[in-house]
Amino acid sequence: MAMANFLALFLLMELIAGGYRDGANGLSMNYYVFSCPFAEPIVRNTIASALQSDPTLAAGLVRMFFHDCWIQGCDGSVLLDSTKNNTAEKESVGNLSVRGFELIDDVKGQLENQCPGVVSCADIVAMAATEAVASSGGPVYDIPKGRKDGRRSKIEDTFSAPAPSFNASELVRAFGQRGFSARDMVALSGAHTLGVARCSSFKNRLGDPTMDSDFSKTLSKTCSGGDNAEQPFDMTRNNFDNSYFQALQRKSGLLFSDQTLYSDPRTKSIADGYAKNQATFFLDFQQAMVKMSLLDVKEGSKGEVRSDCRRIN
């Protein structure tokens, strides 16, 4: 009995100290449990409070995570400011929809006061995205922590990101090159259930005869306000739900890269399934987001823990 109790205690301590571990990169669900035990509550509470004041920030935080991870891996590179000799990622046209930089600064400042030099900016971005999804009514899930911050951020690196003009084949290929299945790609596209897009991203669809006629009129009216005029992706812009996929069924996808998911047999059936069953979408989305969080993780001397998320140490 004593040996059984000892083994049980040993396994419990291993779980607390290690949690989920990825053998390739050493990340852990409970990475900060000893080094900065209040890290996750600080991130969670600060993000949740900000979203109560401004629910539209959720979309920007989820975009921040995706745009960070897609370029050079999840390393906080999207947070770095431009310098005299370098134009950073955040200046890219594709990053205009990313918001929440000041909020990340706020979280980082609190964490530096609690445990200086411990929690990376890359982890803050990743944790902020999970809280943004949960606070908007989406799935509640966790991701492993322990990423290091990168030292490179160049606008030209963003040119490889998927574009609003991509068709389904191009999307499947682009995501496949990063290790994602077609199902992962459709699930991640469902993040467009949050937020808006500017007319400059969808004006090429104006007059598209395959679009729902009423929706077409709505987009034309929106774009009469100019390229920066905004249109929600679906009718519940601040709620994380499956309305995005239901919009595709109505031929009311906002971007070409949205509606194309419903025109290709490889992705149409997946989109249909998510439109009918929100729980399935939620499950696939959280699994794809965990996979996204593991892209090109930096460890050891390949990265650092910035003291200021906008500048390398």
Short mmCIF file of C-alpha atoms in Angstrom, two decimals, residues 37 52 163 236 251:
data_model
loop_
_atom_site.label_atom_id
_atom_site.label_comp_id
_atom_site.label_asym_id
_atom_site.label_seq_id
_atom_site.Cartn_x
_atom_site.Cartn_y
_atom_site.Cartn_z
CA PRO A 37 2.73 30.40 -11.07
CA GLN A 52 -15.51 42.92 -21.67
CA ALA A 163 -3.95 35.65 -49.42
CA THR A 236 -22.34 37.54 -35.17
CA LYS A 251 -23.28 32.03 -50.77
#
